[in-house]
Short mmCIF file of C-alpha atoms in Angstrom, two decimals:
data_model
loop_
_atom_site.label_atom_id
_atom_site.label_comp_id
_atom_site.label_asym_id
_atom_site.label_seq_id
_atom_site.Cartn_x
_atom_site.Cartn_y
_atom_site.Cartn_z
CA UNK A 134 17.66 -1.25 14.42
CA UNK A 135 17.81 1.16 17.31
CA UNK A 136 21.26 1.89 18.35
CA UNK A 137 22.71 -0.34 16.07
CA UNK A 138 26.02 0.93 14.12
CA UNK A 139 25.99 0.47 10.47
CA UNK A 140 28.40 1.64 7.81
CA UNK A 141 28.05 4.94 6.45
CA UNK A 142 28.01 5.45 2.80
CA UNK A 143 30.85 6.64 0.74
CA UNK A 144 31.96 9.96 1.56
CA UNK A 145 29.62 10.42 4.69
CA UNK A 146 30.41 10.64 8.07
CA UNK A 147 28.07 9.03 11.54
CA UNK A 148 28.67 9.78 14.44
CA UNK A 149 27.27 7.08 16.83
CA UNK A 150 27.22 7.31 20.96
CA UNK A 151 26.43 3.54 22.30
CA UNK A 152 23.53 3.92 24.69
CA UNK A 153 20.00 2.50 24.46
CA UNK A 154 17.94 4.25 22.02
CA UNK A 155 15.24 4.59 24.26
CA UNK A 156 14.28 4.68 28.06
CA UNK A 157 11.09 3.52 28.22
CA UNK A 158 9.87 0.29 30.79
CA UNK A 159 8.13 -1.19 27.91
CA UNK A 160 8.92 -4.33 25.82
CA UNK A 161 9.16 -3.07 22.26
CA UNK A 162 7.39 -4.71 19.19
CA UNK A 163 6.64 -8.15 20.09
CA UNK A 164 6.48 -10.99 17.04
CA UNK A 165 3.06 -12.05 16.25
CA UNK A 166 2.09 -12.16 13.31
CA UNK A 167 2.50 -15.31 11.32
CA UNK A 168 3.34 -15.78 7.68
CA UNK A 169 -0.26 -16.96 6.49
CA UNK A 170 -1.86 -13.19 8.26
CA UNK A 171 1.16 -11.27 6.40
CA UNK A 172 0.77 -12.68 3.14
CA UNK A 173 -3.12 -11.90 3.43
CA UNK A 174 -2.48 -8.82 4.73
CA UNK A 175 -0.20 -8.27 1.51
CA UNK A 176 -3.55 -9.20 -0.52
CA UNK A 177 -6.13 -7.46 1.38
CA UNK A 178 -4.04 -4.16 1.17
CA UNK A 179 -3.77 -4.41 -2.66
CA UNK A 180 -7.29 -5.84 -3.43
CA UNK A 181 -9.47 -2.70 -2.71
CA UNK A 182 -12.22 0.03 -3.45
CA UNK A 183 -9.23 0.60 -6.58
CA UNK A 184 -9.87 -2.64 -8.06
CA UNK A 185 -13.82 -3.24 -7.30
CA UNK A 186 -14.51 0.67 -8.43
CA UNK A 187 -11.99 2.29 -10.32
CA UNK A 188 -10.70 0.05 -12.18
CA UNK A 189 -13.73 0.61 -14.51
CA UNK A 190 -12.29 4.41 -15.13
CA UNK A 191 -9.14 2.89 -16.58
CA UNK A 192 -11.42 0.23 -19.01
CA UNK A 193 -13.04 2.92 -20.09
CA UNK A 194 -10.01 5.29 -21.21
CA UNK A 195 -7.64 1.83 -22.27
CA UNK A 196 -10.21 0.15 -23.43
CA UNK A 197 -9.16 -3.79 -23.73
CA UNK A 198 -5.47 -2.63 -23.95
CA UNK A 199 -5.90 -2.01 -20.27
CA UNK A 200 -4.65 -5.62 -19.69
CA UNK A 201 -1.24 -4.01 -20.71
CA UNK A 202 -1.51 -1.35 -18.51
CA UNK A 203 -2.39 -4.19 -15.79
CA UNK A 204 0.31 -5.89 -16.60
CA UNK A 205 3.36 -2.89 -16.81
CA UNK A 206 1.95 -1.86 -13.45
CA UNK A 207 2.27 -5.22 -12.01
CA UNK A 208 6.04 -5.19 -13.34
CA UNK A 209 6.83 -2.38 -11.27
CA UNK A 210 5.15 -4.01 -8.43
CA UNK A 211 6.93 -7.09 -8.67
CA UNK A 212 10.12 -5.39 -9.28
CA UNK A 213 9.67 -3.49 -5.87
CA UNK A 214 8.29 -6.42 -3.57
CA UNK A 215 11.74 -8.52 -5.16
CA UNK A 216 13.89 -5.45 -3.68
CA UNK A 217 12.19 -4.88 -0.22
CA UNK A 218 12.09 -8.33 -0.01
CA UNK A 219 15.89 -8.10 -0.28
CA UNK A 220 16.25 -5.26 2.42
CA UNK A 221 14.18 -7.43 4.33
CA UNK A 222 15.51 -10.36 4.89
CA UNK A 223 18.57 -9.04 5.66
CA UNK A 224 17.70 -6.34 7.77
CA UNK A 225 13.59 -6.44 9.17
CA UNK A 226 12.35 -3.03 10.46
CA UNK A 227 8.92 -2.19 11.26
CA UNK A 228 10.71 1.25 9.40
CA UNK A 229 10.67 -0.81 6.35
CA UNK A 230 11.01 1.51 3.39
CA UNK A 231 12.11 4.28 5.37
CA UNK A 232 15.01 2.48 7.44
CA UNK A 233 16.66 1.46 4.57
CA UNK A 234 16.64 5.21 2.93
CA UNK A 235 17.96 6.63 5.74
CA UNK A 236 20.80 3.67 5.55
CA UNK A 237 21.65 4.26 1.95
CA UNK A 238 21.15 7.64 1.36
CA UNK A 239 21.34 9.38 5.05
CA UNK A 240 19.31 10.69 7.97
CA UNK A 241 16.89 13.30 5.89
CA UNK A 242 16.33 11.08 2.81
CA UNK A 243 14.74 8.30 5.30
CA UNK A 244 12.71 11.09 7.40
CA UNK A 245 11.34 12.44 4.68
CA UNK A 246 10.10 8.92 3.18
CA UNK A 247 8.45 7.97 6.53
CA UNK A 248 7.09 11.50 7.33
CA UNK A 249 5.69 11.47 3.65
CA UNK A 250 4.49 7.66 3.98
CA UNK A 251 2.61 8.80 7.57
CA UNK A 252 1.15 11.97 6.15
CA UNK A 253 -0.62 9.51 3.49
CA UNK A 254 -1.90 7.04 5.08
CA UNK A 255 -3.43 9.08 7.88
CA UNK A 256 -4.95 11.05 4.86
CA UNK A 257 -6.15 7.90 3.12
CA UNK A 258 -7.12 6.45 6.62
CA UNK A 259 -9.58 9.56 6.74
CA UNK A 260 -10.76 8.78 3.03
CA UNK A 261 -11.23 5.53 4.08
CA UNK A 262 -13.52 6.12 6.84
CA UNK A 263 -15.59 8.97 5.04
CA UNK A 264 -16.48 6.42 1.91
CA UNK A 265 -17.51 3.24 4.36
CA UNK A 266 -19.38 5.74 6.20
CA UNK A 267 -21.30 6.90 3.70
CA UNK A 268 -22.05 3.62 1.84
CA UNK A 269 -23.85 2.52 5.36
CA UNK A 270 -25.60 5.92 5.48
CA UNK A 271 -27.30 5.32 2.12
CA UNK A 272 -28.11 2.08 3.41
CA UNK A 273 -29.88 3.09 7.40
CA UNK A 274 -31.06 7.01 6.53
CA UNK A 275 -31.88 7.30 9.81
CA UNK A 276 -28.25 7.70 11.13
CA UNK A 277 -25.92 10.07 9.78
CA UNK A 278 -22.84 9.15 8.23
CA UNK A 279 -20.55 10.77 10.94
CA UNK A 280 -21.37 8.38 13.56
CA UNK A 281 -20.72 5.41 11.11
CA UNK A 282 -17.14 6.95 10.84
CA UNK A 283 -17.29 7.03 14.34
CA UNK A 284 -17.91 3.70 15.16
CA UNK A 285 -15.73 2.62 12.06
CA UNK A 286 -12.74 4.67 13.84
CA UNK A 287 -13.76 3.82 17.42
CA UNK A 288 -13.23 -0.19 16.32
CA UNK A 289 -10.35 -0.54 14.10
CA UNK A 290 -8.41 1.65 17.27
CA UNK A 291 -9.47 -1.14 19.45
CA UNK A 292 -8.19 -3.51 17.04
CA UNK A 293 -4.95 -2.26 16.45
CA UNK A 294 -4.85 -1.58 20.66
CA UNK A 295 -5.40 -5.29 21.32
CA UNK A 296 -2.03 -6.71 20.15
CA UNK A 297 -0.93 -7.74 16.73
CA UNK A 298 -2.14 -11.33 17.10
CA UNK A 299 -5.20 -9.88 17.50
CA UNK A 300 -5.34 -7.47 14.58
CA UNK A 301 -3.57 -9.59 11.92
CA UNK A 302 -6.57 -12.11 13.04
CA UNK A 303 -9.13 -9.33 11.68
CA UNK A 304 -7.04 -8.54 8.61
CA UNK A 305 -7.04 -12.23 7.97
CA UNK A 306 -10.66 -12.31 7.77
CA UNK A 307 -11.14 -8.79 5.99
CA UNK A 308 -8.72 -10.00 2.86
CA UNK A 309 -9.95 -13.26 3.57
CA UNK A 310 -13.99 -12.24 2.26
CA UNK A 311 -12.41 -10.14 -0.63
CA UNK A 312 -10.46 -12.71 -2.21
CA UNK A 313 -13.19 -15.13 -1.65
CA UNK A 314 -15.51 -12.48 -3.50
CA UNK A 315 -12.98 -12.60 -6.15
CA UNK A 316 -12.78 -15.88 -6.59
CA UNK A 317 -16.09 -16.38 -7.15
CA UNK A 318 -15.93 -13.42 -9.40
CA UNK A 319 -13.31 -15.27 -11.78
CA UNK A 320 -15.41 -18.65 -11.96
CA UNK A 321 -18.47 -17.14 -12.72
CA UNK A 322 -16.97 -14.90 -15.21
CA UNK A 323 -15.43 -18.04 -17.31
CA UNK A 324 -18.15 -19.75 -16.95
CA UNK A 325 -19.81 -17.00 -18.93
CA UNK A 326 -17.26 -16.49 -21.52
CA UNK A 327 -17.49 -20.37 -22.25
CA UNK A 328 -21.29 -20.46 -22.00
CA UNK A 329 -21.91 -22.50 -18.75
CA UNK A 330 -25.03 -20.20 -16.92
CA UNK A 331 -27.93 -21.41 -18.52
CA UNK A 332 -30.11 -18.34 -19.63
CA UNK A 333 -27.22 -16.46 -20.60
CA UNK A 334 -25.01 -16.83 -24.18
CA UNK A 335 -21.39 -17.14 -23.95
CA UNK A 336 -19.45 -13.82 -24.53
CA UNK A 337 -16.32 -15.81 -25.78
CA UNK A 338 -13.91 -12.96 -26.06
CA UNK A 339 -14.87 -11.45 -28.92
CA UNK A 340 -15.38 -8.31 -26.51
CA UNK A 341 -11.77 -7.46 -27.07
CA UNK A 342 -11.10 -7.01 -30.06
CA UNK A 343 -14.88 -5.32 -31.36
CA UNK A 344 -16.18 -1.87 -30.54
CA UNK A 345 -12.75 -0.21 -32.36
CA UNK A 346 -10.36 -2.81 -31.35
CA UNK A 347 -8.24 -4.28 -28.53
CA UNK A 348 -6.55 -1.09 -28.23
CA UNK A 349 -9.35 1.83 -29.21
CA UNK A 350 -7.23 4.86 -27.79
CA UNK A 351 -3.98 3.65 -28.87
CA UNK A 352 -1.04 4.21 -26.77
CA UNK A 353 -2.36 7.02 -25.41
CA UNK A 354 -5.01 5.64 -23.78
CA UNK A 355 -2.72 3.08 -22.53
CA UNK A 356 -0.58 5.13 -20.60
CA UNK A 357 -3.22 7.41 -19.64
CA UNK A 358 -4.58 4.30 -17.60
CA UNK A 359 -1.45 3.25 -16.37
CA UNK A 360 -2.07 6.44 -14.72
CA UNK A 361 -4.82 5.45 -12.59
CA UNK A 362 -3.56 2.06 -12.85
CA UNK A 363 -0.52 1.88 -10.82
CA UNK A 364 -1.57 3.04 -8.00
CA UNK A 365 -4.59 0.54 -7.28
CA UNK A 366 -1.61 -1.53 -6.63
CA UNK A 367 -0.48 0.52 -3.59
CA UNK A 368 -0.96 -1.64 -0.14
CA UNK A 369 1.31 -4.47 -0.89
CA UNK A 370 4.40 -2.95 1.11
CA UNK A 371 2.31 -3.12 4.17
CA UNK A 372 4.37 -6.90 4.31
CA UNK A 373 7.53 -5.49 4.89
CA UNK A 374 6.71 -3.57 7.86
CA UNK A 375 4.26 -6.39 8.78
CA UNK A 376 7.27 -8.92 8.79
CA UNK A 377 9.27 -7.25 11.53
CA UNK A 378 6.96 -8.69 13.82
CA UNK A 379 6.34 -11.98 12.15
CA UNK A 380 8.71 -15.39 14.11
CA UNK A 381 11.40 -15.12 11.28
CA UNK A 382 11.11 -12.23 9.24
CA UNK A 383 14.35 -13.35 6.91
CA UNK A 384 12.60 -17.06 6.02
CA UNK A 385 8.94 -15.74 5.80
CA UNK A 386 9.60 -12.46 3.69
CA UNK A 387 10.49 -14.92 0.98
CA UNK A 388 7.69 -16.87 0.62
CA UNK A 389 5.18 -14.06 1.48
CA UNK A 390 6.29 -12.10 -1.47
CA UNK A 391 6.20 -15.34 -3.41
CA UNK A 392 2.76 -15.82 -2.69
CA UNK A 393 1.26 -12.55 -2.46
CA UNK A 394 2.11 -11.26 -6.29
CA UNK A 395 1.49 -14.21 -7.78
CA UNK A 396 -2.28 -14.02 -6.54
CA UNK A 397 -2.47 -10.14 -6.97
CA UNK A 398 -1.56 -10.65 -10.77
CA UNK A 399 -3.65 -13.32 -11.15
CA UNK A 400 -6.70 -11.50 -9.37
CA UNK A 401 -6.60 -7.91 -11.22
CA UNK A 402 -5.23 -9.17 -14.23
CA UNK A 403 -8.06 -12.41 -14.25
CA UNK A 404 -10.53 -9.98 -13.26
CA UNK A 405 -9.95 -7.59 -16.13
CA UNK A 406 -9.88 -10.08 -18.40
CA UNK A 407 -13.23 -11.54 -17.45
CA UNK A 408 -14.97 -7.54 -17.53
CA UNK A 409 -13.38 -6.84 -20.94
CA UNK A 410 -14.60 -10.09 -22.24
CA UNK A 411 -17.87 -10.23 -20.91
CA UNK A 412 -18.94 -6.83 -21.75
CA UNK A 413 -17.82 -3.92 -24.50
CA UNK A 414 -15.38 -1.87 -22.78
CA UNK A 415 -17.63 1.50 -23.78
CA UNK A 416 -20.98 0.33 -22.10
CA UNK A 417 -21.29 3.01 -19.26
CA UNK A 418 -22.28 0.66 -16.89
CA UNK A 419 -18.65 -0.51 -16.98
CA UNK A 420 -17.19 2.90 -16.05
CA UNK A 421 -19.36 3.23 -13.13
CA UNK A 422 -18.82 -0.23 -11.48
CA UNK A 423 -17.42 -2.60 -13.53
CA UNK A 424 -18.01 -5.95 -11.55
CA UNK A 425 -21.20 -5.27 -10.88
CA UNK A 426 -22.05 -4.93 -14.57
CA UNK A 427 -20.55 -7.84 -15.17
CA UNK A 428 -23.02 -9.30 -12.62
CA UNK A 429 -26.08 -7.45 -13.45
CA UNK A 430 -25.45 -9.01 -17.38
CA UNK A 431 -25.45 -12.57 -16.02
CA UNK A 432 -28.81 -11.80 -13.90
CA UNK A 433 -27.36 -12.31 -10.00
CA UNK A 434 -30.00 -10.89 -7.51
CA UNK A 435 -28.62 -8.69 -5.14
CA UNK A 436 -25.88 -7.17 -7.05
CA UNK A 437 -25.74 -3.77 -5.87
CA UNK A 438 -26.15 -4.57 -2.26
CA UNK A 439 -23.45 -7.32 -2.48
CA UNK A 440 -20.82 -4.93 -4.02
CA UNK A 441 -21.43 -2.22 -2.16
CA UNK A 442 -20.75 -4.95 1.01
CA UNK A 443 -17.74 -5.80 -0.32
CA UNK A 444 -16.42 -2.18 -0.93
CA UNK A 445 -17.36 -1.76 2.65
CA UNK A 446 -15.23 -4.10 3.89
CA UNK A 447 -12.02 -3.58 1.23
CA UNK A 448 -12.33 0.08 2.87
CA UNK A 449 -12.52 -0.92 6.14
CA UNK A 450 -9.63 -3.60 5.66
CA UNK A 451 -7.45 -0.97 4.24
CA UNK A 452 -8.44 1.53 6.52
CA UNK A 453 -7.03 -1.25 9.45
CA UNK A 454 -3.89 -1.74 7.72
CA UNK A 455 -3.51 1.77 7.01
CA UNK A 456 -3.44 2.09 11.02
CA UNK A 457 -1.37 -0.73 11.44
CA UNK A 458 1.11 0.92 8.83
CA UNK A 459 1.27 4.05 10.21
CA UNK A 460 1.67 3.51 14.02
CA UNK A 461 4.55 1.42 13.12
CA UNK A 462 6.07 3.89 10.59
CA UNK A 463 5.25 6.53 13.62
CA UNK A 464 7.43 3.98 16.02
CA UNK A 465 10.34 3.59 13.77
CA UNK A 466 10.44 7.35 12.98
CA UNK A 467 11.00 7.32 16.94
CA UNK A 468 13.40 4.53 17.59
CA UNK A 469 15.44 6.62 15.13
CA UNK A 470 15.54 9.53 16.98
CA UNK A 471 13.14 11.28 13.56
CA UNK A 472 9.61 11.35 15.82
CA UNK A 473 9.14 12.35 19.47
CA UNK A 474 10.38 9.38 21.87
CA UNK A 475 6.40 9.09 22.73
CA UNK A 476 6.02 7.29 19.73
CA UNK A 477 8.82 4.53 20.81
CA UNK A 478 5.99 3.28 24.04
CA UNK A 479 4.74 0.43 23.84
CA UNK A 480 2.22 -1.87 26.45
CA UNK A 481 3.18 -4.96 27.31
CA UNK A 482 1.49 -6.74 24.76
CA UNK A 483 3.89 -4.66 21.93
CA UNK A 484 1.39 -2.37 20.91
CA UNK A 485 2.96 1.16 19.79
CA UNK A 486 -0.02 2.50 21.49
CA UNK A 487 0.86 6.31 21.30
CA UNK A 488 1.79 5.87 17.68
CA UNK A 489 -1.45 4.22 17.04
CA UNK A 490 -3.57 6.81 18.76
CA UNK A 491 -1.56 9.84 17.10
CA UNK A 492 -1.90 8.47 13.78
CA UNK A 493 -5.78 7.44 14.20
CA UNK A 494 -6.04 10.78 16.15
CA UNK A 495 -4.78 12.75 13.15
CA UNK A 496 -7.07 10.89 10.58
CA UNK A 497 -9.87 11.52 12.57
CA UNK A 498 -9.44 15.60 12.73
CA UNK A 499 -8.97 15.62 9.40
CA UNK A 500 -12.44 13.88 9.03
CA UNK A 501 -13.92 16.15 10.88
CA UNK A 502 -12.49 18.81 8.74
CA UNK A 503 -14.06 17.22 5.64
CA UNK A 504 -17.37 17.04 8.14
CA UNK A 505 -17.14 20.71 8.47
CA UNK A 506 -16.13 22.03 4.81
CA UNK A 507 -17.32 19.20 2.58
CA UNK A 508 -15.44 19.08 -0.97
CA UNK A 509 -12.93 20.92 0.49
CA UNK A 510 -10.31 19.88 2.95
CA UNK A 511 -10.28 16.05 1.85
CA UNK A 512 -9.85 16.16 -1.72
CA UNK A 513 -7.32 18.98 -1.55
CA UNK A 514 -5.29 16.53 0.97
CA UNK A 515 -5.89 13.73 -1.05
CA UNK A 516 -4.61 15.66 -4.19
CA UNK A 517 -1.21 16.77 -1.92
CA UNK A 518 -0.73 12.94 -1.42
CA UNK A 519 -1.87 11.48 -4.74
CA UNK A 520 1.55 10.57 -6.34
CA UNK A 521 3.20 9.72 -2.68
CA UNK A 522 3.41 5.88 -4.40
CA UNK A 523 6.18 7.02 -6.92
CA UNK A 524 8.13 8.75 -4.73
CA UNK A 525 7.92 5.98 -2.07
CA UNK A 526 8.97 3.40 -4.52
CA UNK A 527 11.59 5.38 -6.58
CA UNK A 528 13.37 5.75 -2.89
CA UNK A 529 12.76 1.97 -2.35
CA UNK A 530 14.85 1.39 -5.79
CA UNK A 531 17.68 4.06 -5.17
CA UNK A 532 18.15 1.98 -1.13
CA UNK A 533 18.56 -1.67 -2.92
CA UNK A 534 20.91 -0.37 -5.88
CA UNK A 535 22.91 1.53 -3.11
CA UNK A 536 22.77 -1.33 -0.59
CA UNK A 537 23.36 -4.27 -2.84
CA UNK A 538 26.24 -2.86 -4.23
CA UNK A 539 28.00 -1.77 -0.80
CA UNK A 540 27.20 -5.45 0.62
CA UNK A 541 28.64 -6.88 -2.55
CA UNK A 542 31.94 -5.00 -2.11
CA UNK A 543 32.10 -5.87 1.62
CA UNK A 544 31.81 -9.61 0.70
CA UNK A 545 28.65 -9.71 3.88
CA UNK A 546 26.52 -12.58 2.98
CA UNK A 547 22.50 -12.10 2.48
CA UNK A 548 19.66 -14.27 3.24
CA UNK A 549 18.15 -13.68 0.19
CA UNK A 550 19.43 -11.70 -3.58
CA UNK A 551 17.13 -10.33 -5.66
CA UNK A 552 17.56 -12.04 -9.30
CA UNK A 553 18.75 -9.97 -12.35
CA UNK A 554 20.84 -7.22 -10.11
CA UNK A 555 21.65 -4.33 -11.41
CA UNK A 556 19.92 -4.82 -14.57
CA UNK A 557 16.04 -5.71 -12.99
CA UNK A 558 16.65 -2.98 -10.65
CA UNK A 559 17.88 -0.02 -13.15
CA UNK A 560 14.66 -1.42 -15.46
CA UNK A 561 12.44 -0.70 -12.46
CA UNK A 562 13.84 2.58 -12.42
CA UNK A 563 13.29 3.38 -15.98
CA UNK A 564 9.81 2.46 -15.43
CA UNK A 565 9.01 4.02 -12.54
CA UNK A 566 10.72 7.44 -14.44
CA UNK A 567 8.12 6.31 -17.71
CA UNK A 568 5.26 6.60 -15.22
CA UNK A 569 6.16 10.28 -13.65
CA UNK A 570 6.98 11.66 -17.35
CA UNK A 571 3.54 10.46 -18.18
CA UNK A 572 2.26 12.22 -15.16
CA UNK A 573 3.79 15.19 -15.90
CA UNK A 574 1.91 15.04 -19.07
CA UNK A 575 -1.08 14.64 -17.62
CA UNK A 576 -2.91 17.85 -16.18
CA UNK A 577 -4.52 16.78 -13.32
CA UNK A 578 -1.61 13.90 -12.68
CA UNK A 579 0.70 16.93 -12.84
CA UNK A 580 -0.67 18.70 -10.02
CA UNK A 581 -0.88 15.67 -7.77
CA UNK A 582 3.27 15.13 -8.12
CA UNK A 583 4.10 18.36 -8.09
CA UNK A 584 2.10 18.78 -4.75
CA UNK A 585 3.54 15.75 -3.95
CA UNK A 586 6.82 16.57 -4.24
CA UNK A 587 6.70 20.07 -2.74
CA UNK A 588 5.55 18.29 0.51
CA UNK A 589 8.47 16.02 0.23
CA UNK A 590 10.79 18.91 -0.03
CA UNK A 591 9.52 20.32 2.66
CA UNK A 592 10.01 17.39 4.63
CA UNK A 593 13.75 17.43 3.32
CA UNK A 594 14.24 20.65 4.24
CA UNK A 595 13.20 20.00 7.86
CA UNK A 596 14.68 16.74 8.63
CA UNK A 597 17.86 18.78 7.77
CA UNK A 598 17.09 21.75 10.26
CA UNK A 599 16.72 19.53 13.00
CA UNK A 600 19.37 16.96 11.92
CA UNK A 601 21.47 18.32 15.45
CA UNK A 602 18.36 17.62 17.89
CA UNK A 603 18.44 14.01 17.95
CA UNK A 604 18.23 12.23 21.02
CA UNK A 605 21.43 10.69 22.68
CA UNK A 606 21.90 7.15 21.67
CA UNK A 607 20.73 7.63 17.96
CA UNK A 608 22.98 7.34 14.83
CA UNK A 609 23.08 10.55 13.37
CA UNK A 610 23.99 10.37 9.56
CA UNK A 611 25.75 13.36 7.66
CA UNK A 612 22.73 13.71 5.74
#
């Protein structure tokens, strides 16, 4: 934390000056979030317009074999929640990710992971905004979608400006609807594999292995949806910055992580299942929106209009934790001495308010850049940012191997270990290395990493050139 001394890693040097980190009047992050908000929170950021929308693009490239693809991706995930989870407990930041970089591997390599993190949500917080915005256009003609992204950014501001209690309340709710939706999704789905609507034969699951087999495309296909695959699964490390500001960040972390993969698996992979076995993976109606295909087959009224609800609100839940995410990677970028000390304020109820209205500030010019050249300016950001996942979670990997294995020679006890170390941890590695070589196989996956790793080298590059300017009071590592 801020002006905390911690030891450097082999070979480096740190140079540490013992005065307060910051000089602000203000309180700092206050806890308020409790464990039940942060493991929906945890849900509501992985359940989104990926799963509802495109996870029919990966069905229809996979075919049935998508389940595997499902499943490998879920590996990784759980692999990476186990190790944060780690960091975690022993050491909460609302820096999350990025604090334990900079601790293992030095001052530029945890910069450039929460510059790069910032960067993409503020992006996708501007994605976010544009596709809820239009939905609700299509639905009232009569108002543009630009003032719907107005209002949409106006409120979720105020939310995040109102104190955590208040907006983990709201995220409660928002993850709250779409796992309800699911829910109902899964039930009704079995109940038409086994025959139970009346109207409407049972599928049984003889949908997986017709129309050319469980696995039409082979392994190709397989990886090729991994592809799209892995990163629907992006949202979940919202919990570890969340749990900096929960009561006890090294008991809850635990049993949030606990509870929040078990669910997601169950969810996407459940939800898969059902779509595969209700329907053959080729009908185009399953590319284009899979669940409500799936819907449409067994006759529900108001399909359309439901899903297009509930992709509404997984945007607009995403886009809240995307703001929550960001003002408090802005904050911790500060209280390290990485962003301007602006960021670091806080009002009295703990609210990083200049970090919230920098980040939201941000997403909203570049909506108004997409506003002004349409096609343009948001899907050549989005492209820059597209693979920002991998590198994210590669770095997460790298900071438990490193940190582990310096607390393990020290002999310093841990709240919490993650199971299988090294082993789990290197096999993360090797999977998370599978994924970019299949990327870099993949045209337009190429492009996205190589983007994305140009920006992070850039980011490298300047976290290093300004390595000297940080404020008094701030660690400064060699690196």
């Amino acid at each position: 934390m801020a002006g905390a001394t911690s030891r450097p890693a082999s070979g480096g040097t740190r140079m540490t000056t013992e005065v307060p980190t910051t000089t602000t009047t203000t309180k700092g992050l206050q806890p308020g979030l409790t464990r039940r908000q942060i493991s929906m929170m945890g849900l509501g950021g992985a359940i989104g317009a990926g799963l509802f929308v495109g996870s029919g693009q990966a069905i229809s490239i996979a075919g049935p074999a998508v389940l595997i693809s499902y499943l490998v991706a879920g590996a990784i995930v759980v692999l990476i929640m186990a190790m944060l989870a780690e960091m975690v407990a022993a050491r909460p930041s609302s820096g999350a990710f990025s604090s334990y970089a900079q601790k293992a591997m030095g001052r530029s390599a945890g910069s450039a992971v929460g510059w790069l993190y910032w960067i993409q949500l503020i992006v996708v917080i501007a994605a976010e905004a544009t596709g809820a915005g239009a939905i609700v256009a299509a639905w009232i003609p009569g108002i543009p979608a630009w003032v719907w992204v107005l209002v949409f950014v106006v409120a979720l501001t105020a939310v995040n400006l109102f104190g955590v209690r208040n907006y983990g309340t709201f995220e409660f709710w928002f993850a709250a609807i779409k796992v309800a939706a699911i829910i109902v999704f899964l039930v009704v789905g079995v109940c038409a594999i086994l025959g139970f609507i009346p109207g409407v034969a049972g599928s049984g699951i003889g949908n997986l292995v017709d129309n050319g087999g469980f696995a039409p495309n082979g392994l190709t296909g397989i990886a090729a949806a991994l592809l799209i695959v892995v990163f629907a699964f992006g949202g979940t490390e919202v919990v570890a910055i969340a749990a900096a500001e929960s009561d006890n960040p090294s008991r809850n972390i635990r049993r949030i992580v606990r509870e929040v993969l078990v669910r997601i698996l169950i969810f996407y992979v459940g939800s898969i299942f059902v779509i595969v076995s209700v329907l053959p993976w080729n009908d185009p109606a399953v590319k284009d929106g899979p669940f409500s295909a799936v819907l449409d087959t067994l006759r529900v009224p108001g399909v359309g209009l439901v899903m297009d609800l509930i992709v509404v609100i997984a945007l607009l839940s995403a886009m809240n934790a995307n703001i929550y995410g960001a003002s408090r990677m802005a904050y911790s970028l500060g209280e390290r001495g990485l962003a301007p000390l602006a960021a670091t304020r806080t009002t009295l109820k703990g609210v990083p308010v200049v970090a919230v209205l920098a980040s939201v500030s941000f997403g909203f010019i570049t909506v108004g850049l997409n506003w002004a050249f349409p096609d343009v300016v948001l899907p050549a950001l989005l492209n820059v940012v597209g693979s920002t996942l991998l590198i994210i979670w590669t770095a997460t990997a790298v900071s438990q191997i490193i940190l582990r294995r310096r607390a393990d020679r020290a002999g310093d006890e841990m709240p919490m270990r993650m199971w299988g170390f090294p082993w789990l941890s290197w096999v993360c590695l090797a999977l998370l290395a599978g994924v970019i070589s299949l990327s870099m196989i993949d045209p337009a996956a190429r492009v996205q990493l190589l983007l994305t790793i140009g920006l992070t080298a850039v980011l490298l590059v300047v976290a290093r050139l300004t390595r000297g300017a940080s404020r008094p009071g701030v660690a400064v590592d060699a690196g």
